[in-house]
């Protein structure tokens, strides 16, 4: 005689129970997951705790989970600091992140679609040349890029921060691989209606590829927001500082305001946390859809 397992519906012998080894493995998985969550959230806790503390609370030898009195005034103090234009730095980072991401997606998607769909006898050669640029270290092109930007008079301007980073060979590579897997039937239906390559791309391909675009947009925006070396060299005036350059001034100053530094870190990571929270499902879906296919 058999009994039906309520979880799977499969017949099991009477008296069947999960093995001890299986229970131990399940407990170990939950313990490992709990430890991973703690390790992941620990830096965020330290940043938030110190951002809402005084200098004495941060440097005190006796540690407390949170200070008795949360210093919400640290936010106002940060933005009122005349030495660090935090509001301007946030604005610059937002402009660089949004425009840089939009421009990079536009150029890389069009390049990737052209390489994947438009017949051209040298398409493979162009694709291999783009892939070859991924093997060139950034330090090799850094000085030539700065010379070009400087000769154009774009130092300490948003143009100098945005335009040199608009094209990404890696993004073009990912778009090309994605469009190779795109259903040709949808494109052929658009061609029957008289649409060319450009019309098919904008009316059919882009609307049906929004999850992949969103995934690359999130990754690109995070990269632009966290960029430091190029904005540090180009943003020689405080009016063109990005958030990363502005935060670096706390470390290089003669007197370090630790609570302001942690508050600046908390403010700088807030947009990234929100973007990741809203677009995390697109990140996973975009990775799974970018597989290589010849």
GROMACS .gro file of C-alpha atoms in nm:
model
  294
    1UNK     CA    1   0.000   0.000   0.000
    2UNK     CA    2   0.124   0.348  -0.079
    3UNK     CA    3   0.054   0.697   0.040
    4UNK     CA    4   0.050   1.011  -0.176
    5UNK     CA    5   0.310   1.270  -0.089
    6UNK     CA    6   0.126   1.601  -0.054
    7UNK     CA    7   0.411   1.810  -0.190
    8UNK     CA    8   0.493   1.620  -0.509
    9UNK     CA    9   0.190   1.398  -0.566
   10UNK     CA   10   0.419   1.100  -0.626
   11UNK     CA   11   0.341   0.766  -0.455
   12UNK     CA   12   0.570   0.700  -0.157
   13UNK     CA   13   0.588   0.409   0.088
   14UNK     CA   14   0.390   0.444   0.413
   15UNK     CA   15   0.607   0.599   0.681
   16UNK     CA   16   0.820   0.785   0.427
   17UNK     CA   17   1.003   1.089   0.568
   18UNK     CA   18   1.283   1.317   0.449
   19UNK     CA   19   1.620   1.168   0.522
   20UNK     CA   20   1.839   1.314   0.792
   21UNK     CA   21   2.107   1.392   0.534
   22UNK     CA   22   1.859   1.595   0.332
   23UNK     CA   23   1.753   1.795   0.636
   24UNK     CA   24   2.115   1.869   0.726
   25UNK     CA   25   2.184   1.985   0.371
   26UNK     CA   26   1.880   2.213   0.381
   27UNK     CA   27   1.988   2.363   0.713
   28UNK     CA   28   2.341   2.419   0.582
   29UNK     CA   29   2.204   2.596   0.275
   30UNK     CA   30   1.995   2.829   0.491
   31UNK     CA   31   2.292   2.898   0.718
   32UNK     CA   32   2.514   2.977   0.418
   33UNK     CA   33   2.245   3.204   0.275
   34UNK     CA   34   2.207   3.386   0.608
   35UNK     CA   35   2.583   3.438   0.634
   36UNK     CA   36   2.595   3.570   0.276
   37UNK     CA   37   2.314   3.816   0.348
   38UNK     CA   38   2.492   3.942   0.662
   39UNK     CA   39   2.820   3.988   0.475
   40UNK     CA   40   2.640   4.168   0.191
   41UNK     CA   41   2.449   4.406   0.419
   42UNK     CA   42   2.734   4.474   0.662
   43UNK     CA   43   2.897   4.752   0.453
   44UNK     CA   44   2.559   4.923   0.408
   45UNK     CA   45   2.498   4.909   0.781
   46UNK     CA   46   2.840   5.058   0.859
   47UNK     CA   47   2.787   5.341   0.610
   48UNK     CA   48   2.440   5.423   0.741
   49UNK     CA   49   2.542   5.396   1.105
   50UNK     CA   50   2.846   5.622   1.069
   51UNK     CA   51   2.662   5.867   0.843
   52UNK     CA   52   2.414   5.938   1.123
   53UNK     CA   53   2.676   5.959   1.399
   54UNK     CA   54   2.903   6.224   1.538
   55UNK     CA   55   3.280   6.215   1.516
   56UNK     CA   56   3.292   6.102   1.880
   57UNK     CA   57   3.051   5.813   1.815
   58UNK     CA   58   3.251   5.693   1.515
   59UNK     CA   59   3.590   5.703   1.687
   60UNK     CA   60   3.468   5.586   2.026
   61UNK     CA   61   3.637   5.263   2.150
   62UNK     CA   62   3.302   5.133   2.278
   63UNK     CA   63   3.090   5.018   1.986
   64UNK     CA   64   2.713   5.061   1.978
   65UNK     CA   65   2.470   4.925   1.721
   66UNK     CA   66   2.339   5.276   1.657
   67UNK     CA   67   2.412   5.604   1.838
   68UNK     CA   68   2.161   5.718   2.097
   69UNK     CA   69   2.080   6.029   1.895
   70UNK     CA   70   2.076   6.000   1.517
   71UNK     CA   71   2.238   6.303   1.357
   72UNK     CA   72   2.001   6.380   1.071
   73UNK     CA   73   2.159   6.724   1.057
   74UNK     CA   74   2.462   6.563   0.893
   75UNK     CA   75   2.269   6.571   0.565
   76UNK     CA   76   2.227   6.948   0.581
   77UNK     CA   77   2.587   6.990   0.693
   78UNK     CA   78   2.709   6.790   0.394
   79UNK     CA   79   2.524   6.999   0.138
   80UNK     CA   80   2.618   7.326   0.313
   81UNK     CA   81   2.991   7.245   0.301
   82UNK     CA   82   3.150   7.518   0.092
   83UNK     CA   83   3.463   7.311   0.026
   84UNK     CA   84   3.276   7.030  -0.150
   85UNK     CA   85   2.993   7.123  -0.395
   86UNK     CA   86   2.796   6.805  -0.328
   87UNK     CA   87   2.473   6.916  -0.496
   88UNK     CA   88   2.660   7.017  -0.810
   89UNK     CA   89   2.854   6.691  -0.806
   90UNK     CA   90   2.531   6.490  -0.786
   91UNK     CA   91   2.387   6.687  -1.076
   92UNK     CA   92   2.699   6.629  -1.287
   93UNK     CA   93   2.698   6.258  -1.211
   94UNK     CA   94   2.330   6.234  -1.301
   95UNK     CA   95   2.384   6.413  -1.633
   96UNK     CA   96   2.690   6.205  -1.717
   97UNK     CA   97   2.515   5.884  -1.615
   98UNK     CA   98   2.189   5.947  -1.804
   99UNK     CA   99   2.330   6.101  -2.123
  100UNK     CA  100   2.628   5.866  -2.132
  101UNK     CA  101   2.403   5.564  -2.091
  102UNK     CA  102   2.152   5.681  -2.351
  103UNK     CA  103   2.422   5.762  -2.605
  104UNK     CA  104   2.606   5.438  -2.546
  105UNK     CA  105   2.291   5.229  -2.587
  106UNK     CA  106   2.196   5.417  -2.904
  107UNK     CA  107   2.532   5.378  -3.076
  108UNK     CA  108   2.607   5.026  -2.953
  109UNK     CA  109   2.260   4.892  -3.040
  110UNK     CA  110   2.272   5.032  -3.392
  111UNK     CA  111   2.623   4.898  -3.443
  112UNK     CA  112   2.527   4.558  -3.304
  113UNK     CA  113   2.214   4.535  -3.520
  114UNK     CA  114   2.407   4.635  -3.831
  115UNK     CA  115   2.670   4.368  -3.767
  116UNK     CA  116   2.407   4.103  -3.696
  117UNK     CA  117   2.150   4.171  -3.968
  118UNK     CA  118   2.268   4.402  -4.248
  119UNK     CA  119   2.451   4.206  -4.523
  120UNK     CA  120   2.802   4.336  -4.572
  121UNK     CA  121   3.103   4.138  -4.685
  122UNK     CA  122   3.336   4.306  -4.434
  123UNK     CA  123   3.097   4.272  -4.139
  124UNK     CA  124   3.302   3.996  -3.977
  125UNK     CA  125   3.621   4.198  -4.011
  126UNK     CA  126   3.459   4.499  -3.847
  127UNK     CA  127   3.324   4.278  -3.570
  128UNK     CA  128   3.667   4.125  -3.503
  129UNK     CA  129   3.820   4.472  -3.497
  130UNK     CA  130   3.567   4.580  -3.234
  131UNK     CA  131   3.642   4.269  -3.029
  132UNK     CA  132   4.016   4.340  -3.061
  133UNK     CA  133   3.966   4.681  -2.898
  134UNK     CA  134   3.846   4.501  -2.585
  135UNK     CA  135   4.196   4.358  -2.543
  136UNK     CA  136   4.362   4.702  -2.536
  137UNK     CA  137   4.421   4.825  -2.178
  138UNK     CA  138   4.248   5.150  -2.092
  139UNK     CA  139   4.580   5.302  -1.985
  140UNK     CA  140   4.702   5.282  -2.346
  141UNK     CA  141   4.426   5.506  -2.482
  142UNK     CA  142   4.398   5.731  -2.178
  143UNK     CA  143   4.665   5.985  -2.275
  144UNK     CA  144   4.563   6.010  -2.645
  145UNK     CA  145   4.200   6.059  -2.539
  146UNK     CA  146   4.300   6.336  -2.298
  147UNK     CA  147   4.508   6.509  -2.569
  148UNK     CA  148   4.210   6.506  -2.806
  149UNK     CA  149   3.971   6.635  -2.541
  150UNK     CA  150   4.217   6.904  -2.436
  151UNK     CA  151   4.273   7.019  -2.795
  152UNK     CA  152   3.897   7.057  -2.837
  153UNK     CA  153   3.874   7.270  -2.523
  154UNK     CA  154   3.654   7.022  -2.339
  155UNK     CA  155   3.852   7.005  -2.016
  156UNK     CA  156   3.634   7.084  -1.712
  157UNK     CA  157   3.318   7.046  -1.920
  158UNK     CA  158   3.042   6.788  -1.930
  159UNK     CA  159   3.116   6.730  -2.298
  160UNK     CA  160   3.462   6.610  -2.207
  161UNK     CA  161   3.315   6.372  -1.952
  162UNK     CA  162   3.041   6.228  -2.174
  163UNK     CA  163   3.141   6.222  -2.542
  164UNK     CA  164   3.464   6.015  -2.518
  165UNK     CA  165   3.274   5.736  -2.339
  166UNK     CA  166   2.973   5.719  -2.571
  167UNK     CA  167   3.084   5.415  -2.770
  168UNK     CA  168   3.155   5.084  -2.601
  169UNK     CA  169   3.295   4.791  -2.793
  170UNK     CA  170   3.174   4.555  -2.523
  171UNK     CA  171   2.815   4.685  -2.546
  172UNK     CA  172   2.826   4.655  -2.926
  173UNK     CA  173   2.949   4.297  -2.887
  174UNK     CA  174   2.662   4.211  -2.650
  175UNK     CA  175   2.402   4.370  -2.877
  176UNK     CA  176   2.536   4.185  -3.178
  177UNK     CA  177   2.514   3.851  -2.997
  178UNK     CA  178   2.164   3.931  -2.876
  179UNK     CA  179   2.034   4.034  -3.219
  180UNK     CA  180   2.169   3.713  -3.371
  181UNK     CA  181   1.915   3.531  -3.155
  182UNK     CA  182   1.630   3.772  -3.229
  183UNK     CA  183   1.339   3.603  -3.415
  184UNK     CA  184   1.378   3.670  -3.787
  185UNK     CA  185   1.006   3.611  -3.843
  186UNK     CA  186   0.920   3.943  -3.680
  187UNK     CA  187   1.167   4.128  -3.901
  188UNK     CA  188   1.044   3.952  -4.215
  189UNK     CA  189   0.687   4.057  -4.133
  190UNK     CA  190   0.803   4.418  -4.111
  191UNK     CA  191   0.986   4.386  -4.443
  192UNK     CA  192   0.667   4.259  -4.606
  193UNK     CA  193   0.497   4.579  -4.487
  194UNK     CA  194   0.769   4.781  -4.662
  195UNK     CA  195   0.993   4.868  -4.367
  196UNK     CA  196   1.366   4.894  -4.426
  197UNK     CA  197   1.646   4.806  -4.188
  198UNK     CA  198   1.613   5.135  -4.001
  199UNK     CA  199   1.234   5.112  -3.968
  200UNK     CA  200   1.249   4.747  -3.866
  201UNK     CA  201   1.505   4.826  -3.600
  202UNK     CA  202   1.306   5.107  -3.439
  203UNK     CA  203   0.953   4.969  -3.482
  204UNK     CA  204   1.004   4.597  -3.428
  205UNK     CA  205   1.341   4.512  -3.275
  206UNK     CA  206   1.374   4.783  -3.011
  207UNK     CA  207   1.019   4.751  -2.864
  208UNK     CA  208   1.065   4.373  -2.836
  209UNK     CA  209   1.412   4.404  -2.678
  210UNK     CA  210   1.334   4.641  -2.392
  211UNK     CA  211   1.436   4.395  -2.115
  212UNK     CA  212   1.781   4.357  -2.270
  213UNK     CA  213   1.810   4.733  -2.317
  214UNK     CA  214   1.709   4.785  -1.953
  215UNK     CA  215   1.971   4.536  -1.833
  216UNK     CA  216   2.252   4.703  -2.026
  217UNK     CA  217   2.122   5.047  -1.922
  218UNK     CA  218   2.149   4.954  -1.556
  219UNK     CA  219   2.501   4.814  -1.596
  220UNK     CA  220   2.616   5.112  -1.804
  221UNK     CA  221   2.466   5.370  -1.568
  222UNK     CA  222   2.632   5.208  -1.266
  223UNK     CA  223   2.966   5.209  -1.450
  224UNK     CA  224   2.930   5.576  -1.547
  225UNK     CA  225   2.822   5.674  -1.196
  226UNK     CA  226   3.117   5.497  -1.034
  227UNK     CA  227   3.374   5.621  -1.287
  228UNK     CA  228   3.657   5.803  -1.113
  229UNK     CA  229   3.986   5.828  -1.305
  230UNK     CA  230   3.855   5.996  -1.623
  231UNK     CA  231   3.634   6.250  -1.435
  232UNK     CA  232   3.927   6.320  -1.202
  233UNK     CA  233   4.153   6.418  -1.492
  234UNK     CA  234   3.893   6.603  -1.698
  235UNK     CA  235   3.710   6.772  -1.409
  236UNK     CA  236   3.988   7.008  -1.308
  237UNK     CA  237   3.739   7.270  -1.190
  238UNK     CA  238   3.507   7.207  -0.895
  239UNK     CA  239   3.205   7.297  -1.109
  240UNK     CA  240   3.267   6.987  -1.322
  241UNK     CA  241   3.333   6.740  -1.040
  242UNK     CA  242   3.130   6.422  -1.028
  243UNK     CA  243   3.020   6.258  -0.705
  244UNK     CA  244   3.320   6.025  -0.697
  245UNK     CA  245   3.568   6.310  -0.739
  246UNK     CA  246   3.387   6.516  -0.477
  247UNK     CA  247   3.407   6.232  -0.224
  248UNK     CA  248   3.778   6.191  -0.287
  249UNK     CA  249   3.837   6.544  -0.157
  250UNK     CA  250   3.732   6.431   0.191
  251UNK     CA  251   4.024   6.188   0.198
  252UNK     CA  252   4.282   6.428   0.055
  253UNK     CA  253   4.186   6.722   0.280
  254UNK     CA  254   4.407   6.814   0.574
  255UNK     CA  255   4.117   6.765   0.814
  256UNK     CA  256   3.890   6.469   0.747
  257UNK     CA  257   3.525   6.501   0.847
  258UNK     CA  258   3.450   6.134   0.888
  259UNK     CA  259   3.075   6.172   0.938
  260UNK     CA  260   3.047   6.388   0.624
  261UNK     CA  261   3.246   6.133   0.428
  262UNK     CA  262   3.013   5.850   0.530
  263UNK     CA  263   2.708   6.065   0.460
  264UNK     CA  264   2.847   6.142   0.114
  265UNK     CA  265   2.893   5.770   0.055
  266UNK     CA  266   2.536   5.702   0.166
  267UNK     CA  267   2.401   5.971  -0.065
  268UNK     CA  268   2.609   5.847  -0.358
  269UNK     CA  269   2.499   5.483  -0.336
  270UNK     CA  270   2.128   5.560  -0.293
  271UNK     CA  271   2.058   5.602  -0.669
  272UNK     CA  272   2.244   5.280  -0.746
  273UNK     CA  273   2.049   5.086  -0.485
  274UNK     CA  274   1.720   5.214  -0.626
  275UNK     CA  275   1.821   5.131  -0.983
  276UNK     CA  276   1.932   4.781  -0.885
  277UNK     CA  277   1.613   4.723  -0.686
  278UNK     CA  278   1.386   4.819  -0.978
  279UNK     CA  279   1.589   4.662  -1.259
  280UNK     CA  280   1.732   4.349  -1.099
  281UNK     CA  281   1.496   4.119  -1.289
  282UNK     CA  282   1.604   4.279  -1.615
  283UNK     CA  283   1.967   4.228  -1.519
  284UNK     CA  284   1.914   3.854  -1.480
  285UNK     CA  285   1.703   3.831  -1.795
  286UNK     CA  286   1.953   4.033  -1.995
  287UNK     CA  287   2.241   3.807  -1.895
  288UNK     CA  288   2.050   3.497  -1.998
  289UNK     CA  289   1.956   3.652  -2.335
  290UNK     CA  290   2.310   3.759  -2.431
  291UNK     CA  291   2.445   3.413  -2.504
  292UNK     CA  292   2.692   3.371  -2.786
  293UNK     CA  293   2.553   3.215  -3.101
  294UNK     CA  294   2.721   3.191  -3.439
   0.00000   0.00000   0.00000
